[in-house]
């Protein structure tokens, strides 16, 4: 059972839950199952555009399809980008499909990005912290997220990333006084292997920065976040010396 701690000199919203590593592992494994299924559903290549799944295509830019779907709460939208990479293996791209490399693309003023707990071989807890020079969406924000990496039976690779509940996050990593703890909701990557040694990359993100920001501003900026696929692919090329791709579409 979790133990609840409360700082009597701070508002009750700072209460934290101290959980054992085994309990944390079981919780994250259970929560990430839902995230994985949501990601696989969003990446389903066989669904017609604008079908009953609620995705609305916003743009098609340099081979990258950008879509959005209203979240269950209705407050913010979930955004999705998809890109067909030709002559690229899933293993080549998955090296940069992770929470830390993605956060580096969100904003250049990422002052801290580190693994704070390894729960299993493919299950980790990560802290992301942005500084005062960041864009308004990330300024003085920090995120405590889990990252789970799984390979499906058909070879599809899934990286599920989402914030821990605020009480559990506070128990693992107390929030700094000048920071705002944002929330990343069921986000991540799906890298599908195709028959012609190519892959379809899908990136899904839903970010709630917390604190006061206009919803239209958050939704507009989330649209830009899903454009990071191209930047990450260039990073993968530089790391592994993969021959350049002249026509990703």
PDB file of C-alpha atoms in Angstrom:
ATOM      1  CA  UNK A   1       0.000   0.000   0.000  1.00  0.00           C
ATOM      2  CA  UNK A   2       1.284   3.507  -0.755  1.00  0.00           C
ATOM      3  CA  UNK A   3       2.293   5.732   2.148  1.00  0.00           C
ATOM      4  CA  UNK A   4       1.060   9.319   1.885  1.00  0.00           C
ATOM      5  CA  UNK A   5       3.301  12.147   3.010  1.00  0.00           C
ATOM      6  CA  UNK A   6       2.147  15.731   3.474  1.00  0.00           C
ATOM      7  CA  UNK A   7       4.315  18.803   3.844  1.00  0.00           C
ATOM      8  CA  UNK A   8       2.527  20.861   6.502  1.00  0.00           C
ATOM      9  CA  UNK A   9       4.261  24.042   5.347  1.00  0.00           C
ATOM     10  CA  UNK A  10       2.988  23.710   1.776  1.00  0.00           C
ATOM     11  CA  UNK A  11      -0.442  23.445   0.159  1.00  0.00           C
ATOM     12  CA  UNK A  12      -2.041  19.989   0.292  1.00  0.00           C
ATOM     13  CA  UNK A  13      -1.542  19.711  -3.482  1.00  0.00           C
ATOM     14  CA  UNK A  14       2.114  18.886  -2.717  1.00  0.00           C
ATOM     15  CA  UNK A  15       1.218  15.622  -0.953  1.00  0.00           C
ATOM     16  CA  UNK A  16       3.151  12.631  -2.190  1.00  0.00           C
ATOM     17  CA  UNK A  17       2.805   8.867  -2.208  1.00  0.00           C
ATOM     18  CA  UNK A  18       5.762   6.724  -1.295  1.00  0.00           C
ATOM     19  CA  UNK A  19       5.444   3.406  -3.126  1.00  0.00           C
ATOM     20  CA  UNK A  20       7.712   0.394  -3.258  1.00  0.00           C
ATOM     21  CA  UNK A  21       9.654  -0.290  -6.442  1.00  0.00           C
ATOM     22  CA  UNK A  22       7.620  -3.443  -7.039  1.00  0.00           C
ATOM     23  CA  UNK A  23       4.330  -1.539  -6.676  1.00  0.00           C
ATOM     24  CA  UNK A  24       5.624   1.192  -8.981  1.00  0.00           C
ATOM     25  CA  UNK A  25       6.685  -1.377 -11.571  1.00  0.00           C
ATOM     26  CA  UNK A  26       3.282  -3.067 -11.506  1.00  0.00           C
ATOM     27  CA  UNK A  27       1.448   0.272 -11.753  1.00  0.00           C
ATOM     28  CA  UNK A  28       3.546   1.535 -14.678  1.00  0.00           C
ATOM     29  CA  UNK A  29       3.248  -1.784 -16.501  1.00  0.00           C
ATOM     30  CA  UNK A  30      -0.543  -1.683 -16.121  1.00  0.00           C
ATOM     31  CA  UNK A  31      -0.872   2.003 -17.101  1.00  0.00           C
ATOM     32  CA  UNK A  32       1.422   1.626 -20.098  1.00  0.00           C
ATOM     33  CA  UNK A  33      -0.672  -1.233 -21.516  1.00  0.00           C
ATOM     34  CA  UNK A  34      -3.470   1.270 -22.194  1.00  0.00           C
ATOM     35  CA  UNK A  35      -0.980   3.715 -23.691  1.00  0.00           C
ATOM     36  CA  UNK A  36       0.424   1.040 -26.018  1.00  0.00           C
ATOM     37  CA  UNK A  37      -3.044   0.116 -27.260  1.00  0.00           C
ATOM     38  CA  UNK A  38      -3.874   3.793 -27.890  1.00  0.00           C
ATOM     39  CA  UNK A  39      -0.664   4.234 -29.869  1.00  0.00           C
ATOM     40  CA  UNK A  40      -1.260   1.107 -31.950  1.00  0.00           C
ATOM     41  CA  UNK A  41      -4.796   2.292 -32.695  1.00  0.00           C
ATOM     42  CA  UNK A  42      -3.517   5.712 -33.781  1.00  0.00           C
ATOM     43  CA  UNK A  43      -0.939   4.119 -36.082  1.00  0.00           C
ATOM     44  CA  UNK A  44      -3.363   1.736 -37.822  1.00  0.00           C
ATOM     45  CA  UNK A  45      -2.394   2.175 -41.475  1.00  0.00           C
ATOM     46  CA  UNK A  46      -5.494   0.443 -42.775  1.00  0.00           C
ATOM     47  CA  UNK A  47      -7.991   2.990 -41.498  1.00  0.00           C
ATOM     48  CA  UNK A  48      -9.292   5.522 -44.023  1.00  0.00           C
ATOM     49  CA  UNK A  49      -8.464   9.155 -43.301  1.00  0.00           C
ATOM     50  CA  UNK A  50     -11.114  11.003 -41.318  1.00  0.00           C
ATOM     51  CA  UNK A  51     -12.903   7.766 -40.491  1.00  0.00           C
ATOM     52  CA  UNK A  52     -14.806   6.957 -37.322  1.00  0.00           C
ATOM     53  CA  UNK A  53     -11.630   7.056 -35.220  1.00  0.00           C
ATOM     54  CA  UNK A  54     -11.936  10.831 -34.927  1.00  0.00           C
ATOM     55  CA  UNK A  55      -8.628  11.875 -36.500  1.00  0.00           C
ATOM     56  CA  UNK A  56      -8.757  14.961 -38.702  1.00  0.00           C
ATOM     57  CA  UNK A  57      -5.902  15.554 -41.147  1.00  0.00           C
ATOM     58  CA  UNK A  58      -4.556  19.092 -40.792  1.00  0.00           C
ATOM     59  CA  UNK A  59      -1.667  19.138 -43.236  1.00  0.00           C
ATOM     60  CA  UNK A  60       0.672  17.081 -45.363  1.00  0.00           C
ATOM     61  CA  UNK A  61       4.107  18.714 -45.271  1.00  0.00           C
ATOM     62  CA  UNK A  62       7.245  17.228 -46.879  1.00  0.00           C
ATOM     63  CA  UNK A  63       5.818  13.726 -46.637  1.00  0.00           C
ATOM     64  CA  UNK A  64       4.655  14.130 -43.027  1.00  0.00           C
ATOM     65  CA  UNK A  65       0.925  13.827 -42.336  1.00  0.00           C
ATOM     66  CA  UNK A  66      -0.272  15.921 -39.370  1.00  0.00           C
ATOM     67  CA  UNK A  67      -3.601  15.015 -37.725  1.00  0.00           C
ATOM     68  CA  UNK A  68      -5.464  15.885 -34.550  1.00  0.00           C
ATOM     69  CA  UNK A  69      -8.221  14.390 -32.430  1.00  0.00           C
ATOM     70  CA  UNK A  70     -10.094  15.897 -29.491  1.00  0.00           C
ATOM     71  CA  UNK A  71      -9.131  14.288 -26.214  1.00  0.00           C
ATOM     72  CA  UNK A  72     -11.614  12.557 -23.964  1.00  0.00           C
ATOM     73  CA  UNK A  73     -11.628  15.497 -21.546  1.00  0.00           C
ATOM     74  CA  UNK A  74     -12.174  17.943 -24.388  1.00  0.00           C
ATOM     75  CA  UNK A  75      -9.643  20.408 -22.959  1.00  0.00           C
ATOM     76  CA  UNK A  76      -6.807  19.761 -25.385  1.00  0.00           C
ATOM     77  CA  UNK A  77      -6.293  17.908 -28.633  1.00  0.00           C
ATOM     78  CA  UNK A  78      -4.141  14.875 -29.256  1.00  0.00           C
ATOM     79  CA  UNK A  79      -1.807  15.342 -32.225  1.00  0.00           C
ATOM     80  CA  UNK A  80      -0.337  12.734 -34.533  1.00  0.00           C
ATOM     81  CA  UNK A  81       2.339  12.778 -37.223  1.00  0.00           C
ATOM     82  CA  UNK A  82       3.075   9.949 -39.657  1.00  0.00           C
ATOM     83  CA  UNK A  83       5.961   9.546 -42.082  1.00  0.00           C
ATOM     84  CA  UNK A  84       6.909   6.755 -44.464  1.00  0.00           C
ATOM     85  CA  UNK A  85      10.675   6.240 -44.375  1.00  0.00           C
ATOM     86  CA  UNK A  86      11.941   4.306 -47.376  1.00  0.00           C
ATOM     87  CA  UNK A  87      14.864   1.872 -47.129  1.00  0.00           C
ATOM     88  CA  UNK A  88      14.983   2.414 -43.384  1.00  0.00           C
ATOM     89  CA  UNK A  89      14.783  -0.355 -40.796  1.00  0.00           C
ATOM     90  CA  UNK A  90      12.796  -0.066 -37.599  1.00  0.00           C
ATOM     91  CA  UNK A  91      15.991  -0.595 -35.598  1.00  0.00           C
ATOM     92  CA  UNK A  92      17.667   2.371 -37.271  1.00  0.00           C
ATOM     93  CA  UNK A  93      14.945   4.825 -36.306  1.00  0.00           C
ATOM     94  CA  UNK A  94      14.127   3.454 -32.868  1.00  0.00           C
ATOM     95  CA  UNK A  95      17.547   4.578 -31.587  1.00  0.00           C
ATOM     96  CA  UNK A  96      16.236   8.171 -31.423  1.00  0.00           C
ATOM     97  CA  UNK A  97      12.562   7.417 -30.713  1.00  0.00           C
ATOM     98  CA  UNK A  98      12.664   8.069 -26.983  1.00  0.00           C
ATOM     99  CA  UNK A  99      11.465  10.610 -24.453  1.00  0.00           C
ATOM    100  CA  UNK A 100      14.772  12.420 -23.989  1.00  0.00           C
ATOM    101  CA  UNK A 101      15.615  12.900 -27.670  1.00  0.00           C
ATOM    102  CA  UNK A 102      12.055  14.048 -28.331  1.00  0.00           C
ATOM    103  CA  UNK A 103      12.213  16.593 -25.480  1.00  0.00           C
ATOM    104  CA  UNK A 104      15.430  18.026 -26.931  1.00  0.00           C
ATOM    105  CA  UNK A 105      13.439  18.813 -30.071  1.00  0.00           C
ATOM    106  CA  UNK A 106      10.553  20.371 -28.126  1.00  0.00           C
ATOM    107  CA  UNK A 107      12.707  23.190 -26.786  1.00  0.00           C
ATOM    108  CA  UNK A 108      16.447  23.900 -26.824  1.00  0.00           C
ATOM    109  CA  UNK A 109      16.487  25.050 -23.175  1.00  0.00           C
ATOM    110  CA  UNK A 110      16.188  21.518 -21.779  1.00  0.00           C
ATOM    111  CA  UNK A 111      18.334  21.896 -18.666  1.00  0.00           C
ATOM    112  CA  UNK A 112      17.890  18.374 -17.316  1.00  0.00           C
ATOM    113  CA  UNK A 113      16.985  15.052 -18.906  1.00  0.00           C
ATOM    114  CA  UNK A 114      17.890  11.924 -16.995  1.00  0.00           C
ATOM    115  CA  UNK A 115      16.734   8.471 -16.077  1.00  0.00           C
ATOM    116  CA  UNK A 116      15.894   8.515 -12.360  1.00  0.00           C
ATOM    117  CA  UNK A 117      14.819   4.871 -12.007  1.00  0.00           C
ATOM    118  CA  UNK A 118      15.179   1.702 -14.079  1.00  0.00           C
ATOM    119  CA  UNK A 119      12.226  -0.553 -13.248  1.00  0.00           C
ATOM    120  CA  UNK A 120      12.963  -3.232 -15.827  1.00  0.00           C
ATOM    121  CA  UNK A 121      15.022  -3.766 -18.949  1.00  0.00           C
ATOM    122  CA  UNK A 122      12.541  -1.795 -21.074  1.00  0.00           C
ATOM    123  CA  UNK A 123      10.768   0.211 -18.358  1.00  0.00           C
ATOM    124  CA  UNK A 124      12.184   3.476 -17.002  1.00  0.00           C
ATOM    125  CA  UNK A 125      11.245   6.656 -15.139  1.00  0.00           C
ATOM    126  CA  UNK A 126      12.621   9.909 -16.586  1.00  0.00           C
ATOM    127  CA  UNK A 127      12.797  13.498 -15.414  1.00  0.00           C
ATOM    128  CA  UNK A 128      12.629  16.316 -17.989  1.00  0.00           C
ATOM    129  CA  UNK A 129      13.183  19.906 -16.842  1.00  0.00           C
ATOM    130  CA  UNK A 130      13.138  23.092 -18.904  1.00  0.00           C
ATOM    131  CA  UNK A 131      14.665  26.432 -17.917  1.00  0.00           C
ATOM    132  CA  UNK A 132      13.625  30.071 -17.729  1.00  0.00           C
ATOM    133  CA  UNK A 133      14.669  30.749 -21.332  1.00  0.00           C
ATOM    134  CA  UNK A 134      12.277  28.173 -22.776  1.00  0.00           C
ATOM    135  CA  UNK A 135       9.217  29.021 -24.843  1.00  0.00           C
ATOM    136  CA  UNK A 136       6.098  29.827 -22.754  1.00  0.00           C
ATOM    137  CA  UNK A 137       4.758  26.283 -23.137  1.00  0.00           C
ATOM    138  CA  UNK A 138       7.853  24.841 -21.422  1.00  0.00           C
ATOM    139  CA  UNK A 139       9.205  27.713 -19.324  1.00  0.00           C
ATOM    140  CA  UNK A 140      10.148  26.397 -15.861  1.00  0.00           C
ATOM    141  CA  UNK A 141       8.197  23.190 -16.565  1.00  0.00           C
ATOM    142  CA  UNK A 142       9.235  19.740 -15.490  1.00  0.00           C
ATOM    143  CA  UNK A 143       7.828  16.337 -16.338  1.00  0.00           C
ATOM    144  CA  UNK A 144       8.191  12.995 -14.538  1.00  0.00           C
ATOM    145  CA  UNK A 145       7.340  10.336 -17.133  1.00  0.00           C
ATOM    146  CA  UNK A 146       7.595   6.615 -17.648  1.00  0.00           C
ATOM    147  CA  UNK A 147       9.011   5.146 -20.847  1.00  0.00           C
ATOM    148  CA  UNK A 148       8.186   1.602 -21.916  1.00  0.00           C
ATOM    149  CA  UNK A 149       9.632  -0.001 -25.053  1.00  0.00           C
ATOM    150  CA  UNK A 150       7.970  -3.096 -26.508  1.00  0.00           C
ATOM    151  CA  UNK A 151       8.309  -5.174 -29.667  1.00  0.00           C
ATOM    152  CA  UNK A 152       5.048  -6.622 -30.968  1.00  0.00           C
ATOM    153  CA  UNK A 153       4.754 -10.104 -32.505  1.00  0.00           C
ATOM    154  CA  UNK A 154       4.833  -8.647 -36.034  1.00  0.00           C
ATOM    155  CA  UNK A 155       8.030  -6.692 -35.379  1.00  0.00           C
ATOM    156  CA  UNK A 156       6.336  -3.343 -34.739  1.00  0.00           C
ATOM    157  CA  UNK A 157       8.217  -1.313 -32.142  1.00  0.00           C
ATOM    158  CA  UNK A 158       6.275   0.780 -29.633  1.00  0.00           C
ATOM    159  CA  UNK A 159       7.637   3.399 -27.229  1.00  0.00           C
ATOM    160  CA  UNK A 160       4.947   4.471 -24.729  1.00  0.00           C
ATOM    161  CA  UNK A 161       5.562   7.671 -22.742  1.00  0.00           C
ATOM    162  CA  UNK A 162       3.278   9.383 -20.213  1.00  0.00           C
ATOM    163  CA  UNK A 163       3.465  11.293 -16.939  1.00  0.00           C
ATOM    164  CA  UNK A 164       3.128   9.556 -13.607  1.00  0.00           C
ATOM    165  CA  UNK A 165       0.238  10.657 -11.359  1.00  0.00           C
ATOM    166  CA  UNK A 166       1.304  13.804  -9.503  1.00  0.00           C
ATOM    167  CA  UNK A 167       1.300  12.131  -6.065  1.00  0.00           C
ATOM    168  CA  UNK A 168       3.564   9.283  -7.214  1.00  0.00           C
ATOM    169  CA  UNK A 169       5.819  11.711  -9.103  1.00  0.00           C
ATOM    170  CA  UNK A 170       6.146  13.889  -5.998  1.00  0.00           C
ATOM    171  CA  UNK A 171       7.177  10.854  -3.965  1.00  0.00           C
ATOM    172  CA  UNK A 172       9.892   9.960  -6.470  1.00  0.00           C
ATOM    173  CA  UNK A 173      11.131  13.469  -7.244  1.00  0.00           C
ATOM    174  CA  UNK A 174       9.989  16.493  -5.205  1.00  0.00           C
ATOM    175  CA  UNK A 175       9.120  19.464  -7.376  1.00  0.00           C
ATOM    176  CA  UNK A 176      11.468  22.428  -7.303  1.00  0.00           C
ATOM    177  CA  UNK A 177       9.971  25.578  -5.795  1.00  0.00           C
ATOM    178  CA  UNK A 178      10.120  27.673  -8.971  1.00  0.00           C
ATOM    179  CA  UNK A 179       8.952  24.971 -11.358  1.00  0.00           C
ATOM    180  CA  UNK A 180       5.557  23.926 -12.699  1.00  0.00           C
ATOM    181  CA  UNK A 181       4.920  20.219 -13.159  1.00  0.00           C
ATOM    182  CA  UNK A 182       3.308  19.584 -16.534  1.00  0.00           C
ATOM    183  CA  UNK A 183       1.657  16.403 -17.776  1.00  0.00           C
ATOM    184  CA  UNK A 184       2.299  14.288 -20.845  1.00  0.00           C
ATOM    185  CA  UNK A 185      -0.751  12.163 -21.599  1.00  0.00           C
ATOM    186  CA  UNK A 186      -0.460   8.824 -23.448  1.00  0.00           C
ATOM    187  CA  UNK A 187       2.134   9.819 -26.010  1.00  0.00           C
ATOM    188  CA  UNK A 188       4.884   8.001 -27.852  1.00  0.00           C
ATOM    189  CA  UNK A 189       6.059   6.243 -30.987  1.00  0.00           C
ATOM    190  CA  UNK A 190       5.050   3.364 -33.210  1.00  0.00           C
ATOM    191  CA  UNK A 191       7.576   2.175 -35.803  1.00  0.00           C
ATOM    192  CA  UNK A 192       6.017  -0.362 -38.183  1.00  0.00           C
ATOM    193  CA  UNK A 193       8.169  -2.587 -40.359  1.00  0.00           C
ATOM    194  CA  UNK A 194       7.029  -2.766 -43.992  1.00  0.00           C
ATOM    195  CA  UNK A 195       7.718  -5.464 -46.572  1.00  0.00           C
ATOM    196  CA  UNK A 196      10.147  -3.390 -48.680  1.00  0.00           C
ATOM    197  CA  UNK A 197      12.652  -2.732 -45.876  1.00  0.00           C
ATOM    198  CA  UNK A 198      10.928   0.559 -45.093  1.00  0.00           C
ATOM    199  CA  UNK A 199       9.007   1.666 -42.046  1.00  0.00           C
ATOM    200  CA  UNK A 200       6.016   3.806 -41.128  1.00  0.00           C
ATOM    201  CA  UNK A 201       6.742   6.078 -38.175  1.00  0.00           C
ATOM    202  CA  UNK A 202       3.878   7.449 -36.073  1.00  0.00           C
ATOM    203  CA  UNK A 203       4.390   9.967 -33.282  1.00  0.00           C
ATOM    204  CA  UNK A 204       1.529  10.889 -30.949  1.00  0.00           C
ATOM    205  CA  UNK A 205       1.653  13.641 -28.335  1.00  0.00           C
ATOM    206  CA  UNK A 206      -0.789  15.250 -25.929  1.00  0.00           C
ATOM    207  CA  UNK A 207       0.802  17.788 -23.634  1.00  0.00           C
ATOM    208  CA  UNK A 208      -0.833  19.664 -20.769  1.00  0.00           C
ATOM    209  CA  UNK A 209       1.719  22.247 -19.575  1.00  0.00           C
ATOM    210  CA  UNK A 210      -0.301  23.032 -16.398  1.00  0.00           C
ATOM    211  CA  UNK A 211      -0.354  26.562 -15.061  1.00  0.00           C
ATOM    212  CA  UNK A 212      -2.296  29.177 -16.991  1.00  0.00           C
ATOM    213  CA  UNK A 213      -1.871  29.260 -20.753  1.00  0.00           C
ATOM    214  CA  UNK A 214      -4.599  29.841 -23.369  1.00  0.00           C
ATOM    215  CA  UNK A 215      -5.890  26.518 -24.712  1.00  0.00           C
ATOM    216  CA  UNK A 216      -5.648  27.713 -28.312  1.00  0.00           C
ATOM    217  CA  UNK A 217      -1.964  28.498 -27.720  1.00  0.00           C
ATOM    218  CA  UNK A 218      -1.265  25.050 -26.289  1.00  0.00           C
ATOM    219  CA  UNK A 219      -3.078  23.304 -29.139  1.00  0.00           C
ATOM    220  CA  UNK A 220      -1.262  25.401 -31.745  1.00  0.00           C
ATOM    221  CA  UNK A 221       2.118  24.610 -30.236  1.00  0.00           C
ATOM    222  CA  UNK A 222       1.298  20.901 -29.908  1.00  0.00           C
ATOM    223  CA  UNK A 223       0.853  20.921 -33.690  1.00  0.00           C
ATOM    224  CA  UNK A 224       4.512  21.895 -34.013  1.00  0.00           C
ATOM    225  CA  UNK A 225       5.671  19.240 -31.575  1.00  0.00           C
ATOM    226  CA  UNK A 226       4.675  16.383 -33.843  1.00  0.00           C
ATOM    227  CA  UNK A 227       6.889  17.765 -36.632  1.00  0.00           C
ATOM    228  CA  UNK A 228       9.979  16.475 -34.837  1.00  0.00           C
ATOM    229  CA  UNK A 229      10.101  13.203 -36.815  1.00  0.00           C
ATOM    230  CA  UNK A 230      12.227  14.749 -39.574  1.00  0.00           C
ATOM    231  CA  UNK A 231      14.679  16.278 -37.083  1.00  0.00           C
ATOM    232  CA  UNK A 232      15.025  12.990 -35.228  1.00  0.00           C
ATOM    233  CA  UNK A 233      15.613  11.115 -38.460  1.00  0.00           C
ATOM    234  CA  UNK A 234      18.444  13.507 -39.345  1.00  0.00           C
ATOM    235  CA  UNK A 235      19.860  12.848 -35.879  1.00  0.00           C
ATOM    236  CA  UNK A 236      19.683   9.096 -36.473  1.00  0.00           C
ATOM    237  CA  UNK A 237      21.469   9.540 -39.797  1.00  0.00           C
ATOM    238  CA  UNK A 238      24.273  11.447 -38.130  1.00  0.00           C
ATOM    239  CA  UNK A 239      24.655   8.836 -35.393  1.00  0.00           C
ATOM    240  CA  UNK A 240      24.656   5.747 -37.583  1.00  0.00           C
ATOM    241  CA  UNK A 241      25.958   7.097 -40.895  1.00  0.00           C
ATOM    242  CA  UNK A 242      22.836   5.880 -42.737  1.00  0.00           C
ATOM    243  CA  UNK A 243      22.752   6.943 -46.406  1.00  0.00           C
ATOM    244  CA  UNK A 244      20.643  10.076 -46.793  1.00  0.00           C
ATOM    245  CA  UNK A 245      17.039   9.885 -47.984  1.00  0.00           C
ATOM    246  CA  UNK A 246      16.200  12.293 -50.763  1.00  0.00           C
ATOM    247  CA  UNK A 247      12.466  11.589 -51.002  1.00  0.00           C
ATOM    248  CA  UNK A 248      10.791  10.458 -47.759  1.00  0.00           C
ATOM    249  CA  UNK A 249       7.360  10.614 -49.330  1.00  0.00           C
TER     250      UNK A 249
END
